[in-house]
Structure formats: C-alpha cells, structure tokens
XYZ file of C-alpha atoms in Angstrom:
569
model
C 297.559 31.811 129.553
C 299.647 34.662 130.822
C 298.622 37.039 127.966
C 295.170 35.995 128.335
C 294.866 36.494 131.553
C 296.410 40.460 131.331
C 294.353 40.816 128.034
C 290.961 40.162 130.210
C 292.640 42.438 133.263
C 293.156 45.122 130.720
C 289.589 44.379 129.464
C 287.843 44.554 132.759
C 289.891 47.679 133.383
C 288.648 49.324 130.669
C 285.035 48.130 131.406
C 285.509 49.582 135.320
C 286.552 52.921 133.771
C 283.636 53.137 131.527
C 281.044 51.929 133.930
C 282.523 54.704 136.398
C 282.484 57.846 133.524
C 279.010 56.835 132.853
C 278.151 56.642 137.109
C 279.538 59.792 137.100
C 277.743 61.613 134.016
C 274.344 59.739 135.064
C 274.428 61.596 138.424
C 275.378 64.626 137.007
C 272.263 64.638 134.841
C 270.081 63.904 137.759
C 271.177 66.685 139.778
C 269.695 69.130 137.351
C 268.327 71.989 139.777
C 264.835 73.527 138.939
C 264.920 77.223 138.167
C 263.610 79.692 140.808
C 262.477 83.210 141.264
C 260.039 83.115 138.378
C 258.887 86.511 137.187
C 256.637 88.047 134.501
C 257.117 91.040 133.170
C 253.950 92.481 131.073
C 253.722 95.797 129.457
C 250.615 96.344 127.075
C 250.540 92.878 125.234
C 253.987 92.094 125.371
C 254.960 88.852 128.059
C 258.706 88.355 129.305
C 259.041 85.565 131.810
C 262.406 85.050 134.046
C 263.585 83.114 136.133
C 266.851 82.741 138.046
C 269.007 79.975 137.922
C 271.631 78.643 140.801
C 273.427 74.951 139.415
C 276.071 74.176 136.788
C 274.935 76.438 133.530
C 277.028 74.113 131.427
C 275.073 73.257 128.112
C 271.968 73.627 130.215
C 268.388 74.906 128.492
C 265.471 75.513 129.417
C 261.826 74.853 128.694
C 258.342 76.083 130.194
C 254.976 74.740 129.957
C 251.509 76.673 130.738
C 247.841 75.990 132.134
C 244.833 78.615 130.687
C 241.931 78.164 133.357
C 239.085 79.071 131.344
C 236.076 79.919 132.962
C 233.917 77.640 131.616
C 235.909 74.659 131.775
C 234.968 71.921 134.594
C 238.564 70.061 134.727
C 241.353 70.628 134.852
C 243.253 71.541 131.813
C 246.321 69.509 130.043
C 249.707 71.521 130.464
C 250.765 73.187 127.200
C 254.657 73.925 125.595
C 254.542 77.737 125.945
C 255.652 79.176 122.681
C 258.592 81.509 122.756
C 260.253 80.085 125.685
C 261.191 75.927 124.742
C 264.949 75.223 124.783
C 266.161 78.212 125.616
C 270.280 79.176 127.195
C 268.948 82.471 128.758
C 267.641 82.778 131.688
C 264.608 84.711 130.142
C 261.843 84.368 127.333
C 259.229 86.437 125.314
C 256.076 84.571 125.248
C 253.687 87.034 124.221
C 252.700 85.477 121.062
C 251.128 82.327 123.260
C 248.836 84.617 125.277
C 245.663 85.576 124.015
C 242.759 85.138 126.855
C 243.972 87.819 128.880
C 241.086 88.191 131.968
C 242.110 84.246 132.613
C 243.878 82.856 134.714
C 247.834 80.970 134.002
C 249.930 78.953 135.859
C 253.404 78.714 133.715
C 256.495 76.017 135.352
C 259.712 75.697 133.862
C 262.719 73.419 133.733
C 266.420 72.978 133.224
C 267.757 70.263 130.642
C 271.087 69.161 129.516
C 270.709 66.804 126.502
C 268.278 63.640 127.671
C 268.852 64.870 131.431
C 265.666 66.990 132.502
C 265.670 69.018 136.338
C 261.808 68.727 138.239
C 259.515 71.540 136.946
C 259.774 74.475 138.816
C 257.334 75.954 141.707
C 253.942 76.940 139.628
C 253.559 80.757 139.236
C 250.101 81.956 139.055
C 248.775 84.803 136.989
C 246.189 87.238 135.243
C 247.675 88.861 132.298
C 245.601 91.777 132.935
C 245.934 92.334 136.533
C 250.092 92.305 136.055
C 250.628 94.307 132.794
C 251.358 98.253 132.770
C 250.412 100.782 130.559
C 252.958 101.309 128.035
C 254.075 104.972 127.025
C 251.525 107.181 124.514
C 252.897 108.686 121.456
C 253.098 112.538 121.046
C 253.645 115.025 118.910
C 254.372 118.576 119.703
C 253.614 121.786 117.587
C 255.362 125.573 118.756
C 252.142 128.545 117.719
C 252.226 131.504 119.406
C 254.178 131.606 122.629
C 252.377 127.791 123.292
C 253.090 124.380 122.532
C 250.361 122.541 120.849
C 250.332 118.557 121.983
C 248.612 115.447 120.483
C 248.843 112.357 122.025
C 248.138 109.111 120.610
C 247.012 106.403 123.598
C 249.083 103.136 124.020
C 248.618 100.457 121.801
C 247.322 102.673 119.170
C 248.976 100.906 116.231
C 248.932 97.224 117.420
C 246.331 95.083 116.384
C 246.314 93.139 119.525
C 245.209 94.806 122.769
C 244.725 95.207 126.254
C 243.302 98.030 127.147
C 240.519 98.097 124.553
C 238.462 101.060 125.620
C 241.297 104.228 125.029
C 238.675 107.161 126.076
C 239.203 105.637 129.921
C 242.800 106.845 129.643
C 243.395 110.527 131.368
C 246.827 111.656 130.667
C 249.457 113.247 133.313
C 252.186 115.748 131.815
C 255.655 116.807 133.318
C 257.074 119.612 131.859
C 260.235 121.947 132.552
C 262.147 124.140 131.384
C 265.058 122.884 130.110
C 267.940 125.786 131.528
C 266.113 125.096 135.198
C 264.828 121.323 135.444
C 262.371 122.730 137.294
C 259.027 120.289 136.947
C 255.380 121.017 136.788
C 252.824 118.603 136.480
C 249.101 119.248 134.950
C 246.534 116.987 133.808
C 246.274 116.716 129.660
C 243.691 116.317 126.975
C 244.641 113.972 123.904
C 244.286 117.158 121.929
C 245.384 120.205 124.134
C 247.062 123.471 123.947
C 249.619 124.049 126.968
C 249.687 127.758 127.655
C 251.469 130.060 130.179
C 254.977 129.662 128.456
C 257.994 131.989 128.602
C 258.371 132.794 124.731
C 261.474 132.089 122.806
C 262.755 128.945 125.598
C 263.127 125.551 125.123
C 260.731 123.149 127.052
C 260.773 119.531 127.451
C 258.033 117.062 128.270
C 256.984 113.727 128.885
C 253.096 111.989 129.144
C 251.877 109.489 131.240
C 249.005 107.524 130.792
C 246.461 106.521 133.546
C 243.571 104.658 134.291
C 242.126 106.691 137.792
C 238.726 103.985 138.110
C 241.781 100.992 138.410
C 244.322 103.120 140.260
C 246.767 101.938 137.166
C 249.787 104.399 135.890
C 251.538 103.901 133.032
C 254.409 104.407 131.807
C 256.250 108.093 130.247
C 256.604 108.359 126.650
C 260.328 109.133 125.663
C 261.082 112.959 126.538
C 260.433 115.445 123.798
C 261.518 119.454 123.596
C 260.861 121.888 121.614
C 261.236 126.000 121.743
C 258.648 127.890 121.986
C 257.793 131.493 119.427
C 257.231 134.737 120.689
C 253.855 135.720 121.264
C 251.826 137.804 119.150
C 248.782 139.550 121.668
C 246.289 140.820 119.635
C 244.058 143.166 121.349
C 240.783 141.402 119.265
C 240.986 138.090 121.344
C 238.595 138.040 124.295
C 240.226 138.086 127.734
C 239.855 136.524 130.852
C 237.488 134.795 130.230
C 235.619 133.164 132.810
C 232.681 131.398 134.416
C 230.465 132.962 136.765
C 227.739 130.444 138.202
C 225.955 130.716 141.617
C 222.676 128.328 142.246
C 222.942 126.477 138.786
C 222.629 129.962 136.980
C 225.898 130.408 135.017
C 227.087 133.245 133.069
C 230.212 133.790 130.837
C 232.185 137.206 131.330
C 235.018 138.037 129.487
C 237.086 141.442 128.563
C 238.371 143.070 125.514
C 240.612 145.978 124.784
C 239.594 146.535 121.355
C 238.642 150.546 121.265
C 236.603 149.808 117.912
C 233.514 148.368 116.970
C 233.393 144.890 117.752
C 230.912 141.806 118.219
C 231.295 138.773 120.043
C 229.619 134.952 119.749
C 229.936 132.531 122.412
C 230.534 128.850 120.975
C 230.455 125.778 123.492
C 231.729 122.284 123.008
C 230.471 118.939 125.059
C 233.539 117.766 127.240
C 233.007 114.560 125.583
C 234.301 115.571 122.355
C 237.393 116.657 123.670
C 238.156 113.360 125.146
C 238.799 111.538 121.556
C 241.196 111.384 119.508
C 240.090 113.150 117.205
C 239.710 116.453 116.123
C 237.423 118.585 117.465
C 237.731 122.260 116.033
C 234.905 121.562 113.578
C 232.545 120.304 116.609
C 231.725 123.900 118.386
C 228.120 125.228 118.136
C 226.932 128.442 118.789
C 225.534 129.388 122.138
C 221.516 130.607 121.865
C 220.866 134.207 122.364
C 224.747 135.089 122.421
C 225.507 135.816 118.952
C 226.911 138.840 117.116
C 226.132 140.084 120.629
C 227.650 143.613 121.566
C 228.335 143.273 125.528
C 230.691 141.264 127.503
C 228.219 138.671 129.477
C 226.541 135.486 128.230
C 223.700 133.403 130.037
C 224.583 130.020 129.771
C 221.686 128.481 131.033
C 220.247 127.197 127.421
C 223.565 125.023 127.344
C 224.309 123.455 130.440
C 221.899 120.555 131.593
C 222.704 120.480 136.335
C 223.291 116.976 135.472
C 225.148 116.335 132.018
C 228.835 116.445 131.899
C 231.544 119.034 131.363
C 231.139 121.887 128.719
C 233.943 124.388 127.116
C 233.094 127.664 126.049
C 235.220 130.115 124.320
C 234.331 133.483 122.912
C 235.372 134.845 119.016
C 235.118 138.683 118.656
C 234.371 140.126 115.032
C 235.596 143.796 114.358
C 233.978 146.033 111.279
C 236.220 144.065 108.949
C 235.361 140.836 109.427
C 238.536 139.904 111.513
C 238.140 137.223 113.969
C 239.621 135.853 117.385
C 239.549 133.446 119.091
C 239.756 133.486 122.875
C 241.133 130.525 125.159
C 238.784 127.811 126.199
C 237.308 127.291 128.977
C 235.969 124.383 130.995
C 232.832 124.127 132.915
C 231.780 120.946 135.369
C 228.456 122.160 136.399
C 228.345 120.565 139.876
C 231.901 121.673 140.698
C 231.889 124.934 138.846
C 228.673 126.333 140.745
C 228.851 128.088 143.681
C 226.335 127.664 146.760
C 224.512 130.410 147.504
C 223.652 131.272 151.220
C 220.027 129.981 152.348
C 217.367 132.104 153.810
C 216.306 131.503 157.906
C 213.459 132.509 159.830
C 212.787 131.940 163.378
C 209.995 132.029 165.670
C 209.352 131.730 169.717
C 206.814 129.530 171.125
C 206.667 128.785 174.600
C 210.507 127.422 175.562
C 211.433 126.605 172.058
C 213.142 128.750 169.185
C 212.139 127.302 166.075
C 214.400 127.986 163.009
C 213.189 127.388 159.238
C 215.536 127.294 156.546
C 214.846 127.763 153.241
C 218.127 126.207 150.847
C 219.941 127.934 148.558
C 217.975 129.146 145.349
C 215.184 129.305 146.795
C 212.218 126.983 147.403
C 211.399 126.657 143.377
C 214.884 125.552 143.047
C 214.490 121.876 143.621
C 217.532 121.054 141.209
C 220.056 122.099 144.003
C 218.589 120.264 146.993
C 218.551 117.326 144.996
C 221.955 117.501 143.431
C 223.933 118.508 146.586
C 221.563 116.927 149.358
C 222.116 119.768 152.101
C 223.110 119.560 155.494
C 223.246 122.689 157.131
C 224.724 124.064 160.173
C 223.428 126.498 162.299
C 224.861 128.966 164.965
C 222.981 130.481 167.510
C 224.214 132.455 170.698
C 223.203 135.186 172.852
C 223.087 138.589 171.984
C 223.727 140.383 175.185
C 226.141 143.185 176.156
C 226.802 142.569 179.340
C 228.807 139.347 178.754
C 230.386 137.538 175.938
C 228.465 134.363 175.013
C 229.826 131.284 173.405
C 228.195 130.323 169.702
C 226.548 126.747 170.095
C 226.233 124.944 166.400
C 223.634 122.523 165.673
C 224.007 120.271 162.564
C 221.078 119.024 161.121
C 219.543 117.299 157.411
C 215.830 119.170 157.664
C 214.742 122.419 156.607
C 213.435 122.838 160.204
C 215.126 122.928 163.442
C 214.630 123.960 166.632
C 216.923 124.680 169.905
C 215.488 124.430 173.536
C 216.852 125.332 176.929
C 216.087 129.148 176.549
C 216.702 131.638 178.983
C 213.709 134.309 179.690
C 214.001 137.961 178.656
C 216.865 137.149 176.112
C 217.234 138.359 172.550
C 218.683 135.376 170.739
C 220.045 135.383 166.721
C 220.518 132.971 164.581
C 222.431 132.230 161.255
C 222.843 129.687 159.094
C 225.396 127.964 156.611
C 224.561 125.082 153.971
C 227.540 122.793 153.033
C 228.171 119.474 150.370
C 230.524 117.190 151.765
C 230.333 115.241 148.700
C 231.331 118.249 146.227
C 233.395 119.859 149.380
C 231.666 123.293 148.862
C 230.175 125.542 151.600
C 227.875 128.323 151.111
C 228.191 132.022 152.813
C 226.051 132.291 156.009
C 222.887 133.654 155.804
C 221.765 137.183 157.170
C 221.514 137.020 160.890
C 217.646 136.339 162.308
C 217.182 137.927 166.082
C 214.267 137.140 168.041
C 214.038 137.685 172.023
C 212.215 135.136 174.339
C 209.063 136.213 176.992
C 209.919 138.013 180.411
C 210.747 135.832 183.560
C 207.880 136.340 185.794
C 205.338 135.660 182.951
C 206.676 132.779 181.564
C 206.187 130.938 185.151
C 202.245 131.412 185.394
C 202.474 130.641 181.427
C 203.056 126.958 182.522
C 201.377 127.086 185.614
C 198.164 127.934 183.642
C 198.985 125.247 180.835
C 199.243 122.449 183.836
C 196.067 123.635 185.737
C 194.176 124.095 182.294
C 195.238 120.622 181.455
C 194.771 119.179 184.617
C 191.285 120.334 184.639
C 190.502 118.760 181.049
C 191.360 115.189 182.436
C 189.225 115.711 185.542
C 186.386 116.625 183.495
C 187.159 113.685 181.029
C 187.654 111.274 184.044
C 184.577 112.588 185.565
C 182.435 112.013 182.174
C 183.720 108.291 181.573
C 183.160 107.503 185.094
C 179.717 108.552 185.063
C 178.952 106.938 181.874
C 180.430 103.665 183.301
C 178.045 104.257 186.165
C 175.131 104.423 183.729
C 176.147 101.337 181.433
C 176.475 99.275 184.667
C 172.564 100.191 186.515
C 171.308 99.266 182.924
C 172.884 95.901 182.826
C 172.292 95.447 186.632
C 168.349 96.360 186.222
C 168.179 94.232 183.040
C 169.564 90.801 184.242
C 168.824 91.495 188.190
C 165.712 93.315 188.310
C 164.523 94.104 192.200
C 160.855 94.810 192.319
C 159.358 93.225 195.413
C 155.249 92.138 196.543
C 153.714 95.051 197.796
C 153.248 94.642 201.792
C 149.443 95.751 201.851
C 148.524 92.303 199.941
C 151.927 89.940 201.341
C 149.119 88.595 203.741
C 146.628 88.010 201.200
C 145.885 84.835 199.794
C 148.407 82.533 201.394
C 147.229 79.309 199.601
C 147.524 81.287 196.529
C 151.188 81.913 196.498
C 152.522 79.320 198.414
C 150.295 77.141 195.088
C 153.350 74.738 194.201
C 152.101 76.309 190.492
C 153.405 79.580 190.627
C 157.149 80.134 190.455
C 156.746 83.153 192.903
C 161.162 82.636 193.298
C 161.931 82.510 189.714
C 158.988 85.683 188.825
C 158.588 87.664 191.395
C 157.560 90.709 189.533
C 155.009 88.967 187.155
C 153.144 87.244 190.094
C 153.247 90.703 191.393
C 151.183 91.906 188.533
C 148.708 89.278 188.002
C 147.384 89.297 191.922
C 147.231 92.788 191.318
C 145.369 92.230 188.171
C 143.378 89.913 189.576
C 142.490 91.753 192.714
C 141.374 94.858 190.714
C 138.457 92.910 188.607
C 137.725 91.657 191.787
C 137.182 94.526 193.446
C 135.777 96.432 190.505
C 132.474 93.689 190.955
C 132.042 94.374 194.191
C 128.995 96.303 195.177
C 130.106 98.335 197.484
C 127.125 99.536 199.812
C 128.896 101.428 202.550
C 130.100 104.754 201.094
C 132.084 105.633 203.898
C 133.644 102.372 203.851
C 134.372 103.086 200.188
C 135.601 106.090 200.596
C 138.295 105.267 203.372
C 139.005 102.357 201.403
C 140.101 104.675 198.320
C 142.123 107.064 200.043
C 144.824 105.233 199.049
C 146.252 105.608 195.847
C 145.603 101.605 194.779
C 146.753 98.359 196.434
C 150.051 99.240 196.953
C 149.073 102.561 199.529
C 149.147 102.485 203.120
C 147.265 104.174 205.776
C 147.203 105.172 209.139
C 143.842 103.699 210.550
C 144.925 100.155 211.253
C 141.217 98.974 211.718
C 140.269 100.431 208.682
C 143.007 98.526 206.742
C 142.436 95.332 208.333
C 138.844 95.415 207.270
C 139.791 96.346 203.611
C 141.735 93.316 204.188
C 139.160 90.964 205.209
C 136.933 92.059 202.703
C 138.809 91.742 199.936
C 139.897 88.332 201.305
C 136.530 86.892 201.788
C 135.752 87.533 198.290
C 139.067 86.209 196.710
C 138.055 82.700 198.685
C-alpha cells in the first residue's frame, strides 16, 4: 500500500510538472506581439515591405496577407497570402512579383508565428503602388570626341518587361557633372541623346543622371557615377560660329560667323524638338531649311520653319568649302514663344476737352494678330509733366485695351506719354515706345469752353421741355373737345319757343349742341317762307349776321322776336 501510494505521488508529480511546462509554453505562444512600423519601399516595379519587430525573436516567422481594391468591385475583397513574404525570419520581404494592378489601391497586414502559435495581424497599411514608388536610375553611356563628351541615356526600366512608368518620352533628365581634381558641381538639364560641350580638354570628368517627371513633381534616382577624360580639341576654322537666334515679333533669323578666308557656302538644316526627345537616333532626321541653301552670306530667315505655335526647333549650320569639305556647327535650340523678343508698341495721343486720350498700337503692328493673341498684352503706361520749372513725378496706369485715357489735366501744360507692353505669363517685357508730347488748352479759355457747353446744353433741354409741353397741351384740348365738347344755345333764340325745349322729347341736357342746330335749322326754313312786306323791317332784321347776332336797337330785336315767334306757334 506504501509503494502504491508513493508510486501514484510520483505519478501525480510528474502529471503537475507536465501540466505546468505546457501552462507555461501555452502562454508563451499567446503572447506573440504583432509587428509594427510597417513600411514599403518601391523603386520602379520592385516592392520591399518591413516591418519592425519588439517581442521574443526566438523561432518566430512571419507572414503577410493583402487586399487589391479594384475599382470596379462592389464588396469587399477576400484577404490574399502575399507572395514573397509567407514564413519568413527577417524582418523584411520582396513582394514584387504579387503586384501587378499598380493605380489600385492595397492594404497589406502581417503577423508573427512560432510553430501553431500565431500573434493578431498587424495595424493595416494602406497604399498605391504608383503614388509610393521612385524612379529608378537611367543607364548611360559616355563617348570622349573632340574636347566633348558625347552621352546616351537609356530611361529606367528600359530592359524590364514589367513597368511603371510606361510613357519614357515624359522623362526630362538632370545631369551633375565635375571635374574630378576640383569636385566642383554643375548641374544642366540633358537630352537622351546630347553632346555636353564647354570642357577643359585633356581632364577627367565625372557624371551622374537623374531622371524626372516635372508634370508629377517626381525625381528619381542617380545612375551610378561614370568618368571619363576628355581629347584635345581640334578647331577647325570651316565650322560655323556662334551661332545664334535672332527673333523680334515672331520674325526669326539665324546669324552665325566663320573665319574661313576661302570660298565657302553654307546650308541651314533644322530638326523638330520632338525628335530629339527619343531614344533614338536622330542625325539622319535634319531637313534642309527653304531658301537657305548653298547660300553665300551669314543670315537665314527662319520664318518658312517655325509655326508661333508648334514646339521647339534646332537649327545648325554646315559650311562647304571649294573641295567639298564639310562642318558642322553646334546646334541650336529655338522655343518660339520664349525665344522671341517683344518689340516696343507704337502710341498716339490726342486732347479733347479735359481728357488725354492715348492709343496704342501692340507690338508688330496692327496686321500682326499672332502676337496679341499668343502673349495677350497688358501694357503700362507712364505719363508726367514736361515742365522746367519743377520736377514732376511719373504716374503709371496699367491697363488690358489698346485705348486709354488719363483725366485730371492741368491747363496750359505740355504732357508726354510712353508706353511699355509686358507677358506675365512668358515673363518678357518689351522696350518703351518713343515718347508722344501733346500740351492741353490755355486757362482762361478752357473756363468759357464749359461755360458755353452748360449754357448750350441747358438751352437744348429748355427747348425740348418747351416742345413736349406744348405738344402735351395740344393732345389734351383734343381729348377735352372730343369727349367734353362746350358749345352753348345762342342767347338771341334762349327765349324762343319755351314749350319747345322744355318738350319732355328732346334731351336738350344730354345734346345740347344738336338741339342747337335743328332750332336753328328749323327757324331758317321758317323764316325763308315768310313774306316779308316791310323792307325796312327786313333790312334791320338782317343786319345781323344770322340768328346768333346781336344788336343794339332793343325794340327792333324784340320785334324780330315776336315775329318769328308768332309764326313758329
């Protein structure tokens, strides 16, 4: 009983120790932390992600998983292993081969895991493959010719199948160069193809490239520095010289200068800016310029070539001696917008009353609609006093329109004006125009000048009040006689024939005037049957112009009156 007793003591011993390894392991693999700090690191195509890590790194791994929100998806989409970065001891991963969709949107997590034990996925990082990844370095190769270094660059990406950046002409390339005994640095802007000249023969330059992407404010980053030593220069006094651009109101010209003494002939070739952009090569692209070949003097007219609104041009110049020997000059570039210089514009001013008016005519001249349009002119104007007694301050006026005027003149003052046309856009200014002087009218004339002009005017309205008024006058007796007419019974015949008008038939209040007429009507045919047999009674009856007269000799009228009465009843 003994034994068995210690034999099941031992026993549950044994059991306590094994249930208190496995406690302890258990809670070890629960306490798993999640990684933090999640990066990406993208450059071109290729994807790195890291992460850092803070618990026990014993015989830990780790795994990730990603989301690709596509935009034409409605939910949400299932979480994915990400390949390249599954059970795992670093603390980093290359997952590039398990991104392809690279203008979508990711959300990658990631976890620690120590045999069955697995930590909580870590906090979700969000991103855009495109928006994070840099430009990786170009490819170049470098060529020594005659006291220059030839370069060719070859844009990022240019052997991989897979990429992201898939239009390469957007690229514009930034060089750093030094000399290698100073370390001193210059930077220039690069074509893929491009000659870089101005070299100290005979020394040893190094160099690196950058690419960019100026519309996305992205820089990339330098290709591995390269040197090389440069030759001695060979000048050959056939090449063209200085060449150069001159252009002034869209009219360009190409000079150049030669210290040949011999017969020599020169042809002007041009290439579209375009070309020299690619990657590849150009030299068999030039053309001939029209009207400058086999030419004997120094000057070209571009015009034929350059369009005000196409891109950049280069022109170079290759002189021909008696032998058929040719050279080629340098290249050079022409933006037309940029390259052309403003001419000044023309003014002319005029006086009229208190007012200086100023007319401007732009630059070119007023056939020359291609540089109003391309620069859109404001102009600014100056104007002071030109009087010797005392220095005057120059006012400026700023104005869009070709016409302009300034007020607030002073009398029996000579007053000049020039102007100056300007593109903020291009950040070019023209020369000011040739000064314009006009003087203004005397003092004591330019007071009856308005005086006159307010009475003259004054007068006008009167006249135009006085006219309306009186035709108002006229439109109102019309209506007034029309709908209120006011002709009244004469008095000679008021007494005659009371019965008859007071006759409850005759609307003597509603027609006065026609009642009027008919008595006298009446009266008349009356009067013309009566047989008159007193001529003197007749003819005092008659002096009266008619019924409606009157007359002095009261008896007389009264017996008219009874008369006529008599025979009416």
């Amino acid at each position: 009983m003994a034994e068995t007793a210690c034999a099941s003591g031992r026993l549950a011993a044994v059991l306590l120790c094994v249930l208190v390894v496995v406690s302890r392991c258990c809670a070890g693999q629960t306490n798993l932390k999640s990684p933090q700090d999640i990066q990406v690191y993208a450059v071109d195509t290729n994807f790195t992600l890291m992460w850092n890590y803070t618990g026990d790194g014993t015989n830990v791994t780790f795994s990730a998983q990603y989301q690709c929100f596509d935009d034409l998806q409605t939910s949400e989409p299932e979480w994915k292993e990400l390949s390249g970065c599954q059970n795992v001891s670093h603390t980093e991963c290359d997952f590039s081969s398990a991104i392809t969709a690279y203008y979508d949107t990711h959300h990658i997590r990631i976890r620690a895991e120590r045999r069955e034990a697995k930590s909580p996925w870590s906090s979700i990082f969000e991103m855009i493959p495109y928006e994070i990844a840099q430009i990786g370095p170009p490819e170049i190769a470098l060529q020594s010719i005659n006291g220059a270094i030839k370069i060719n660059i070859s844009p990022p990406e240019a052997n991989q199948v897979r990429k992201m950046w898939l239009i390469s002409v957007f690229f514009k390339y930034n060089v750093v160069i030094w000399d290698n005994s100073s370390n001193v640095e210059k930077v220039r802007s690069i074509l893929p193809i491009d000659v870089i000249n101005d070299l100290a023969p005979e020394t040893t330059y190094c160099l690196k490239v950058q690419a960019t992407v100026p519309l996305e404010d992205k820089g990339g980053l330098f290709s591995p520095i390269h040197c090389i030593k440069t030759t001695r220069k060979v000048n050959d006094l056939l090449c063209p010289t200085n060449v150069r651009v001159f252009a002034l109101n869209m009219k360009f010209y190409l000079l150049w200068d030669n210290h040949y003494n011999e017969h020599v002939t020169y042809t002007v070739q041009y290439l579209t800016g375009y070309l020299k952009n690619l990657y590849d090569d150009y030299s068999s692209k030039w053309q001939k310029v029209s009207g400058c070949e086999n030419i004997t003097s120094m000057k070209c007219n571009l015009s034929s070539v350059i369009k005000p609104t196409s891109a950049s041009y280069y022109f170079r110049v290759q002189a021909m001696n008696e032998y058929n020997k040719s050279c080629l000059s340098k290249d050079v570039e022409v933006d037309p917008p940029v390259t052309n210089e403003i001419g000044p514009p023309d003014v002319k001013v005029d006086i009229s009353d208190v007012l200086l008016h100023i007319k401007i005519t732009p630059p070119g001249g007023p056939g020359n609609k291609i540089m109003s349009d391309l620069y859109d002119f404001p102009y600014q104007i100056l104007y002071w006093k030109n009087s010797s007694d005392n220095e005057e301050e120059v006012k400026m006026k700023e104005t869009k329109q070709t016409i302009a005027t300034v007020s607030d003149l002073a009398p029996s003052t000579l007053y000049c004006v020039k102007v100056q046309a300007f593109s903020e856009a291009y950040n070019k200014s023209s020369d000011f125009s040739r000064e314009e002087c006009i003087g203004t009218a005397g003092g004591k004339h330019l007071p009856l000048i308005i005086l006159a002009t307010f009475a003259g005017a004054l007068t006008v309205v009167l006249i135009v009040a006085s006219l309306v008024i009186f035709f108002l006058y006229q439109v109102y007796n019309k209506i007034k006689y029309m709908f209120f007419p006011s002709c009244q019974t004469p008095l000679n015949i008021e007494g005659f024939g009371a019965q008859l008008f007071s006759s409850p038939f005759v609307p003597t209040v509603e027609e006065p005037v026609e009642i009027c007429y008919i008595i006298e009507s009446r009266i008349t045919e009356e009067v013309n049957q009566i047989d008159f047999k007193d001529n003197k009674h007749f003819k005092q009856s008659s002096r009266d112009s008619g019924n409606y007269s009157y007359d002095d000799n009261t008896s007389q009228s009264k017996g008219s009156e009874e008369t006529l009465g008599n025979d009416i009843l």
